[in-house]
Amino acid sequence: MTGGRLAVRKTYKLFIGGAFPRSESGRTLELEGYNVARASRKDAREAVVAARKAFGGWSAATAYNRGQVLYRLAETMETRAGAFAAACTGRREVARAIDRVVWYAGWADKLAQVLGSANPVAGPYFNFTIPEPTGVVAIIAPTEPALDGLVARLAPAVVGGNAVIILASDDHPLAAIELAEAVATSDVPGGVVNVLTGLRSELAPVLAAHMDVNAIDVTGADGDVAALEVLAAENVKRVVRAREDRSPWEIASFMELKTVWHPIGR
Amino acid sequence: MAQAPVLPRGFELPLKQRLPRVGAIDQVAVEERAADLAKRSIKKEAKVWALELAIRCCDLTTLEGQDTPGKVAALCSKAIRPDPLDANVPSVAAICVYPNLIPAAKERLAGSGVKVASVATAFPSGQSPLGVKLRDVEDAVAMGADEIDMVIDRGAFLSGRYAKVFDEIVKVKEACGDAHLKVILEVSELGTYDNVRRASLLAMAADADFIKTSTGKLPGAATLPAQLVMLEAIRDVYEETGRKVGMKSAGGIRAAKNAIQYLVQVHETLGPDWLTPDLYRIGASSLVNDILMQLRKEKTGAYQSKDYFTND
């Protein structure tokens, strides 16, 4: 505060369908010294609708294009590195997170070759196995590390062509919203990434039970994960957990493998 | 406006002189009131009640060049029992199809109480000679249609030939016999709310059983303000003559939330008497699925997915 200028204080909002709305409930929480929107069930529903709408276009984009868009996300993150550093443990974590986005961006057009296969079969057929995105994925963001932990789950899900809803961590939501601002200025289409802040205990069960969510990443879930899995079982959601730090298999866990039989012609 | 006024046939007078109280519509006020009523929050038991009412008032519609007897048969099964997993969900009011598909619908709906409505009179433009339109109606009735959805000749209406429009409705009504007649105004082509009100009064004067907003073939079909103008015309006719004319809104009503907004407006304008399939209909195709998803959400607590409901 110099020269008597009023501070422009930021209100942290949700990120749904490429826009930054407040919670329809009007509720906020005070977290990390800021007022942060406290999303309601309805906000979660709107986020799923936005993700479903975006999924078609994003999954149909060419792998090459998805890779470029993800690289663009790394660029916009780089320009906001200062803001990210303030929302997590510092520059080092930011650098790790950005490098991770670049690393996964490179995988976009290599997935089919590594995860897919041409299978030998006893008949006059070509038999291919091809990875396809699962659909709408809910990600419960890990609490620590606030930024890199989230990026480690987001990047592999998005690079494969899924549309995601991030449920930010209760304790460190700012990293998730800062990330949303980087996403908004990148070329990631609106709705491909959505961010909800609020109470995980309130929102996680809603997303786990939602019939239009195809997979849920419970890496960041605390408390009763089994209860979430029971809810997820209703529509046989894919339940995903992180296994490795960086790996194409992390992408694979958000993909479905489809097998195609094609007659060998002459 | 007692009964159908005696109109000079084929005599082109300004409508004002023949239909009193056509008046002028305050566009801002109508849109404001429609928006205001749309804000009402309907929750829990009231929501379930309204959603079930919307299903009971629904004319499940398919009006496409690609309609086949098979598709109509599937739609009829859905009309009778909208949710295969829940027998408590009521049947819809009617199926709305093109005339050629009436026999297929009749056969599947026999004994179910679900009516068969057919569009006729050179749907959707209405730009054909009267003889063709009447024959269209007669054939549809002969094939078993319980209800006829006719279109007015908007070309005639917009060029001020109101008597032609009126006479055609009267003749179509005669051709309908016992079948109920719904008169489609196609509000998005009428241009102004004044015209919507004028056409509503004209259709009611010509003895329409229902007045209907749209064909559903144009973008920007049914809107809340247009329905409000029509409901107020119905109310004025009721207050003056005691005759209850029905209302059908069609086109563009796809979400359960919208359907509830339309019902709220009917209740606020005409009262609970009109909240019955005998006097209120919603013409829709994809709306039913959204309502079924909402009903199941109320039952299970989980938000639903389109993946688990039939396409047609």
GROMACS .gro file of C-alpha atoms in nm, chain B residues 23-305:
model
  283
  289GLY     CA    1  -5.577  -0.452  -2.691
  290ALA     CA    2  -5.205  -0.404  -2.684
  291ILE     CA    3  -4.952  -0.609  -2.492
  292ASP     CA    4  -4.701  -0.437  -2.269
  293GLN     CA    5  -4.392  -0.621  -2.387
  294VAL     CA    6  -4.167  -0.517  -2.099
  295ALA     CA    7  -4.425  -0.606  -1.836
  296VAL     CA    8  -4.499  -0.947  -1.990
  297GLU     CA    9  -4.133  -1.039  -2.009
  298GLU     CA   10  -4.072  -0.910  -1.659
  299ARG     CA   11  -4.361  -1.109  -1.514
  300ALA     CA   12  -4.262  -1.424  -1.703
  301ALA     CA   13  -3.904  -1.391  -1.576
  302ASP     CA   14  -4.029  -1.326  -1.225
  303LEU     CA   15  -4.248  -1.636  -1.217
  304ALA     CA   16  -3.961  -1.842  -1.355
  305LYS     CA   17  -3.754  -1.767  -1.045
  306ARG     CA   18  -3.979  -1.955  -0.810
  307SER     CA   19  -3.802  -2.238  -0.634
  308ILE     CA   20  -3.986  -2.569  -0.634
  309LYS     CA   21  -3.822  -2.835  -0.419
  310LYS     CA   22  -3.858  -3.189  -0.287
  311GLU     CA   23  -4.219  -3.319  -0.268
  312ALA     CA   24  -4.355  -3.024  -0.465
  313LYS     CA   25  -4.090  -3.083  -0.730
  314VAL     CA   26  -4.173  -3.451  -0.760
  315TRP     CA   27  -4.543  -3.362  -0.787
  316ALA     CA   28  -4.472  -3.105  -1.057
  317LEU     CA   29  -4.245  -3.342  -1.250
  318GLU     CA   30  -4.506  -3.617  -1.246
  319LEU     CA   31  -4.767  -3.366  -1.359
  320ALA     CA   32  -4.537  -3.257  -1.642
  321ILE     CA   33  -4.512  -3.618  -1.756
  322ARG     CA   34  -4.890  -3.662  -1.738
  323CYS     CA   35  -4.930  -3.344  -1.946
  324CYS     CA   36  -4.668  -3.441  -2.199
  325ASP     CA   37  -4.734  -3.496  -2.569
  326LEU     CA   38  -4.440  -3.720  -2.651
  327THR     CA   39  -4.353  -3.604  -3.000
  328THR     CA   40  -4.163  -3.728  -3.299
  329LEU     CA   41  -4.203  -3.528  -3.618
  330GLU     CA   42  -3.917  -3.621  -3.842
  331GLY     CA   43  -3.881  -3.734  -4.199
  332GLN     CA   44  -3.697  -4.040  -4.070
  333ASP     CA   45  -3.980  -4.162  -3.846
  334THR     CA   46  -4.060  -4.529  -3.895
  335PRO     CA   47  -4.330  -4.754  -3.745
  336GLY     CA   48  -4.052  -4.911  -3.541
  337LYS     CA   49  -3.946  -4.581  -3.389
  338VAL     CA   50  -4.306  -4.490  -3.315
  339ALA     CA   51  -4.360  -4.829  -3.152
  340ALA     CA   52  -4.061  -4.767  -2.925
  341LEU     CA   53  -4.189  -4.422  -2.842
  342CYS     CA   54  -4.532  -4.565  -2.759
  343SER     CA   55  -4.378  -4.808  -2.511
  344LYS     CA   56  -4.206  -4.514  -2.352
  345ALA     CA   57  -4.531  -4.318  -2.349
  346ILE     CA   58  -4.712  -4.591  -2.160
  347ARG     CA   59  -4.435  -4.656  -1.912
  348PRO     CA   60  -4.175  -4.378  -1.924
  349ASP     CA   61  -3.939  -4.533  -1.673
  350PRO     CA   62  -3.899  -4.909  -1.718
  351LEU     CA   63  -3.754  -4.936  -1.367
  352ASP     CA   64  -4.029  -4.745  -1.190
  353ALA     CA   65  -4.395  -4.827  -1.251
  354ASN     CA   66  -4.500  -4.534  -1.033
  355VAL     CA   67  -4.401  -4.286  -1.302
  356PRO     CA   68  -4.729  -4.205  -1.484
  357SER     CA   69  -4.797  -4.240  -1.856
  358VAL     CA   70  -4.780  -3.936  -2.080
  359ALA     CA   71  -5.096  -3.775  -2.218
  360ALA     CA   72  -5.045  -3.847  -2.585
  361ILE     CA   73  -4.811  -3.939  -2.866
  362CYS     CA   74  -4.777  -3.676  -3.139
  363VAL     CA   75  -4.684  -3.805  -3.486
  364TYR     CA   76  -4.730  -3.745  -3.857
  365PRO     CA   77  -5.052  -3.886  -4.005
  366ASN     CA   78  -4.887  -4.184  -4.175
  367LEU     CA   79  -4.773  -4.315  -3.839
  368ILE     CA   80  -5.112  -4.297  -3.667
  369PRO     CA   81  -5.196  -4.667  -3.732
  370ALA     CA   82  -4.864  -4.780  -3.585
  371ALA     CA   83  -4.921  -4.567  -3.277
  372LYS     CA   84  -5.286  -4.670  -3.244
  373GLU     CA   85  -5.193  -5.036  -3.245
  374ARG     CA   86  -4.931  -5.001  -2.974
  375LEU     CA   87  -5.136  -4.771  -2.752
  376ALA     CA   88  -5.462  -4.967  -2.766
  377GLY     CA   89  -5.612  -4.990  -2.419
  378SER     CA   90  -5.344  -4.780  -2.254
  379GLY     CA   91  -5.532  -4.451  -2.221
  380VAL     CA   92  -5.254  -4.268  -2.402
  381LYS     CA   93  -5.404  -4.067  -2.687
  382VAL     CA   94  -5.278  -4.033  -3.042
  383ALA     CA   95  -5.234  -3.681  -3.171
  384SER     CA   96  -5.147  -3.609  -3.531
  385VAL     CA   97  -5.028  -3.295  -3.699
  386ALA     CA   98  -5.226  -3.203  -4.009
  387THR     CA   99  -5.318  -2.914  -4.243
  388ALA     CA  100  -4.992  -2.910  -4.438
  389PHE     CA  101  -4.778  -2.905  -4.123
  390PRO     CA  102  -4.553  -2.717  -4.054
  391SER     CA  103  -4.601  -2.425  -4.296
  392GLY     CA  104  -4.975  -2.441  -4.358
  393GLN     CA  105  -4.912  -2.290  -4.699
  394SER     CA  106  -5.140  -2.520  -4.899
  395PRO     CA  107  -5.491  -2.487  -5.041
  396LEU     CA  108  -5.775  -2.539  -4.797
  397GLY     CA  109  -5.896  -2.852  -4.976
  398VAL     CA  110  -5.563  -3.023  -4.916
  399LYS     CA  111  -5.564  -2.922  -4.550
  400LEU     CA  112  -5.916  -3.051  -4.491
  401ARG     CA  113  -5.838  -3.378  -4.664
  402ASP     CA  114  -5.527  -3.408  -4.446
  403VAL     CA  115  -5.741  -3.368  -4.135
  404GLU     CA  116  -6.013  -3.606  -4.255
  405ASP     CA  117  -5.756  -3.874  -4.333
  406ALA     CA  118  -5.587  -3.833  -3.995
  407VAL     CA  119  -5.923  -3.862  -3.817
  408ALA     CA  120  -6.017  -4.163  -4.028
  409MET     CA  121  -5.690  -4.332  -3.934
  410GLY     CA  122  -5.781  -4.292  -3.571
  411ALA     CA  123  -5.624  -3.970  -3.444
  412ASP     CA  124  -5.780  -3.858  -3.114
  413GLU     CA  125  -5.634  -3.511  -3.144
  414ILE     CA  126  -5.541  -3.293  -3.441
  415ASP     CA  127  -5.263  -3.035  -3.422
  416MET     CA  128  -5.328  -2.786  -3.702
  417VAL     CA  129  -5.119  -2.490  -3.810
  418ILE     CA  130  -5.266  -2.153  -3.895
  419ASP     CA  131  -5.178  -1.988  -4.224
  420ARG     CA  132  -4.926  -1.735  -4.094
  421GLY     CA  133  -4.890  -1.584  -4.438
  422ALA     CA  134  -5.257  -1.494  -4.436
  423PHE     CA  135  -5.246  -1.378  -4.075
  424LEU     CA  136  -4.948  -1.150  -4.122
  425SER     CA  137  -5.098  -0.992  -4.433
  426GLY     CA  138  -5.412  -0.908  -4.240
  427ARG     CA  139  -5.641  -1.171  -4.394
  428TYR     CA  140  -5.772  -1.272  -4.053
  429ALA     CA  141  -6.102  -1.395  -4.191
  430LYS     CA  142  -5.921  -1.653  -4.404
  431VAL     CA  143  -5.738  -1.780  -4.097
  432PHE     CA  144  -6.060  -1.786  -3.897
  433ASP     CA  145  -6.259  -1.964  -4.166
  434GLU     CA  146  -5.992  -2.228  -4.207
  435ILE     CA  147  -5.992  -2.305  -3.837
  436VAL     CA  148  -6.373  -2.330  -3.838
  437LYS     CA  149  -6.367  -2.570  -4.132
  438VAL     CA  150  -6.087  -2.778  -3.984
  439LYS     CA  151  -6.279  -2.798  -3.659
  440GLU     CA  152  -6.578  -2.932  -3.852
  441ALA     CA  153  -6.356  -3.187  -4.026
  442CYS     CA  154  -6.221  -3.298  -3.689
  443GLY     CA  155  -6.553  -3.431  -3.569
  444ASP     CA  156  -6.498  -3.571  -3.221
  445ALA     CA  157  -6.121  -3.528  -3.235
  446HIS     CA  158  -5.980  -3.249  -3.023
  447LEU     CA  159  -5.837  -2.959  -3.218
  448LYS     CA  160  -5.516  -2.785  -3.117
  449VAL     CA  161  -5.436  -2.473  -3.314
  450ILE     CA  162  -5.068  -2.397  -3.359
  451LEU     CA  163  -4.998  -2.024  -3.382
  452GLU     CA  164  -4.621  -2.054  -3.439
  453VAL     CA  165  -4.552  -1.754  -3.219
  454SER     CA  166  -4.194  -1.709  -3.338
  455GLU     CA  167  -4.330  -1.621  -3.683
  456LEU     CA  168  -4.595  -1.382  -3.559
  457GLY     CA  169  -4.343  -1.116  -3.468
  458THR     CA  170  -4.516  -0.933  -3.184
  459TYR     CA  171  -4.698  -1.020  -2.862
  460ASP     CA  172  -4.993  -0.820  -2.997
  461ASN     CA  173  -5.012  -1.066  -3.283
  462VAL     CA  174  -4.983  -1.361  -3.047
  463ARG     CA  175  -5.279  -1.234  -2.847
  464ARG     CA  176  -5.476  -1.156  -3.161
  465ALA     CA  177  -5.412  -1.501  -3.307
  466SER     CA  178  -5.500  -1.664  -2.973
  467LEU     CA  179  -5.836  -1.488  -2.957
  468LEU     CA  180  -5.899  -1.564  -3.321
  469ALA     CA  181  -5.833  -1.935  -3.272
  470MET     CA  182  -6.050  -1.950  -2.962
  471ALA     CA  183  -6.326  -1.761  -3.139
  472ALA     CA  184  -6.308  -2.025  -3.410
  473ASP     CA  185  -6.372  -2.290  -3.144
  474ALA     CA  186  -6.025  -2.436  -3.093
  475ASP     CA  187  -6.003  -2.682  -2.804
  476PHE     CA  188  -5.639  -2.594  -2.743
  477ILE     CA  189  -5.412  -2.318  -2.858
  478LYS     CA  190  -5.051  -2.416  -2.907
  479THR     CA  191  -4.737  -2.206  -2.926
  480SER     CA  192  -4.527  -2.366  -3.195
  481THR     CA  193  -4.463  -2.639  -3.444
  482GLY     CA  194  -4.126  -2.714  -3.288
  483LYS     CA  195  -3.975  -2.694  -3.636
  484LEU     CA  196  -3.827  -2.347  -3.589
  485PRO     CA  197  -3.560  -2.222  -3.351
  486GLY     CA  198  -3.688  -2.003  -3.068
  487ALA     CA  199  -4.018  -2.187  -3.041
  488ALA     CA  200  -4.206  -2.175  -2.710
  489THR     CA  201  -4.104  -1.898  -2.472
  490LEU     CA  202  -4.234  -1.815  -2.128
  491PRO     CA  203  -4.358  -1.465  -2.224
  492ALA     CA  204  -4.538  -1.601  -2.531
  493GLN     CA  205  -4.711  -1.863  -2.318
  494LEU     CA  206  -4.807  -1.595  -2.068
  495VAL     CA  207  -4.971  -1.385  -2.338
  496MET     CA  208  -5.165  -1.688  -2.458
  497LEU     CA  209  -5.267  -1.791  -2.105
  498GLU     CA  210  -5.399  -1.442  -2.039
  499ALA     CA  211  -5.603  -1.461  -2.358
  500ILE     CA  212  -5.742  -1.794  -2.238
  501ARG     CA  213  -5.822  -1.639  -1.902
  502ASP     CA  214  -6.003  -1.347  -2.065
  503VAL     CA  215  -6.213  -1.582  -2.275
  504TYR     CA  216  -6.291  -1.791  -1.967
  505GLU     CA  217  -6.393  -1.490  -1.762
  506GLU     CA  218  -6.615  -1.360  -2.036
  507THR     CA  219  -6.775  -1.680  -2.162
  508GLY     CA  220  -6.700  -1.948  -1.903
  509ARG     CA  221  -6.540  -2.161  -2.172
  510LYS     CA  222  -6.220  -2.340  -2.080
  511VAL     CA  223  -5.972  -2.354  -2.363
  512GLY     CA  224  -5.658  -2.565  -2.327
  513MET     CA  225  -5.298  -2.456  -2.370
  514LYS     CA  226  -5.011  -2.645  -2.526
  515SER     CA  227  -4.654  -2.523  -2.520
  516ALA     CA  228  -4.418  -2.698  -2.757
  517GLY     CA  229  -4.070  -2.662  -2.893
  518GLY     CA  230  -3.751  -2.602  -2.701
  519ILE     CA  231  -3.872  -2.724  -2.360
  520ARG     CA  232  -3.595  -2.971  -2.289
  521ALA     CA  233  -3.512  -2.940  -1.920
  522ALA     CA  234  -3.727  -3.048  -1.628
  523LYS     CA  235  -3.657  -2.710  -1.472
  524ASN     CA  236  -3.812  -2.532  -1.772
  525ALA     CA  237  -4.117  -2.755  -1.763
  526ILE     CA  238  -4.174  -2.659  -1.399
  527GLN     CA  239  -4.146  -2.291  -1.491
  528TYR     CA  240  -4.418  -2.336  -1.754
  529LEU     CA  241  -4.640  -2.516  -1.502
  530VAL     CA  242  -4.590  -2.244  -1.242
  531GLN     CA  243  -4.703  -1.988  -1.496
  532VAL     CA  244  -5.015  -2.188  -1.578
  533HIS     CA  245  -5.098  -2.219  -1.211
  534GLU     CA  246  -5.044  -1.850  -1.144
  535THR     CA  247  -5.240  -1.734  -1.447
  536LEU     CA  248  -5.526  -1.983  -1.478
  537GLY     CA  249  -5.524  -2.159  -1.143
  538PRO     CA  250  -5.515  -2.527  -1.049
  539ASP     CA  251  -5.811  -2.614  -1.276
  540TRP     CA  252  -5.580  -2.600  -1.573
  541LEU     CA  253  -5.315  -2.827  -1.421
  542THR     CA  254  -5.454  -3.134  -1.591
  543PRO     CA  255  -5.376  -3.308  -1.920
  544ASP     CA  256  -5.729  -3.217  -2.033
  545LEU     CA  257  -5.635  -2.849  -2.038
  546TYR     CA  258  -5.259  -2.825  -2.043
  547ARG     CA  259  -5.000  -3.001  -2.256
  548ILE     CA  260  -4.630  -2.978  -2.312
  549GLY     CA  261  -4.510  -3.095  -2.651
  550ALA     CA  262  -4.165  -3.244  -2.618
  551SER     CA  263  -3.935  -3.528  -2.704
  552SER     CA  264  -3.617  -3.504  -2.499
  553LEU     CA  265  -3.790  -3.342  -2.197
  554VAL     CA  266  -3.921  -3.674  -2.067
  555ASN     CA  267  -3.572  -3.813  -2.020
  556ASP     CA  268  -3.463  -3.512  -1.822
  557ILE     CA  269  -3.768  -3.544  -1.599
  558LEU     CA  270  -3.700  -3.914  -1.549
  559MET     CA  271  -3.343  -3.829  -1.450
  560GLN     CA  272  -3.468  -3.573  -1.199
  561LEU     CA  273  -3.724  -3.813  -1.054
  562ARG     CA  274  -3.465  -4.084  -1.011
  563LYS     CA  275  -3.229  -3.832  -0.854
  564GLU     CA  276  -3.497  -3.743  -0.600
  565LYS     CA  277  -3.540  -4.113  -0.529
  566THR     CA  278  -3.178  -4.226  -0.511
  567GLY     CA  279  -3.005  -3.901  -0.412
  568ALA     CA  280  -2.746  -3.941  -0.689
  569TYR     CA  281  -2.728  -3.720  -0.996
  570GLN     CA  282  -2.809  -3.918  -1.309
  571SER     CA  283  -2.655  -3.973  -1.651
   0.00000   0.00000   0.00000
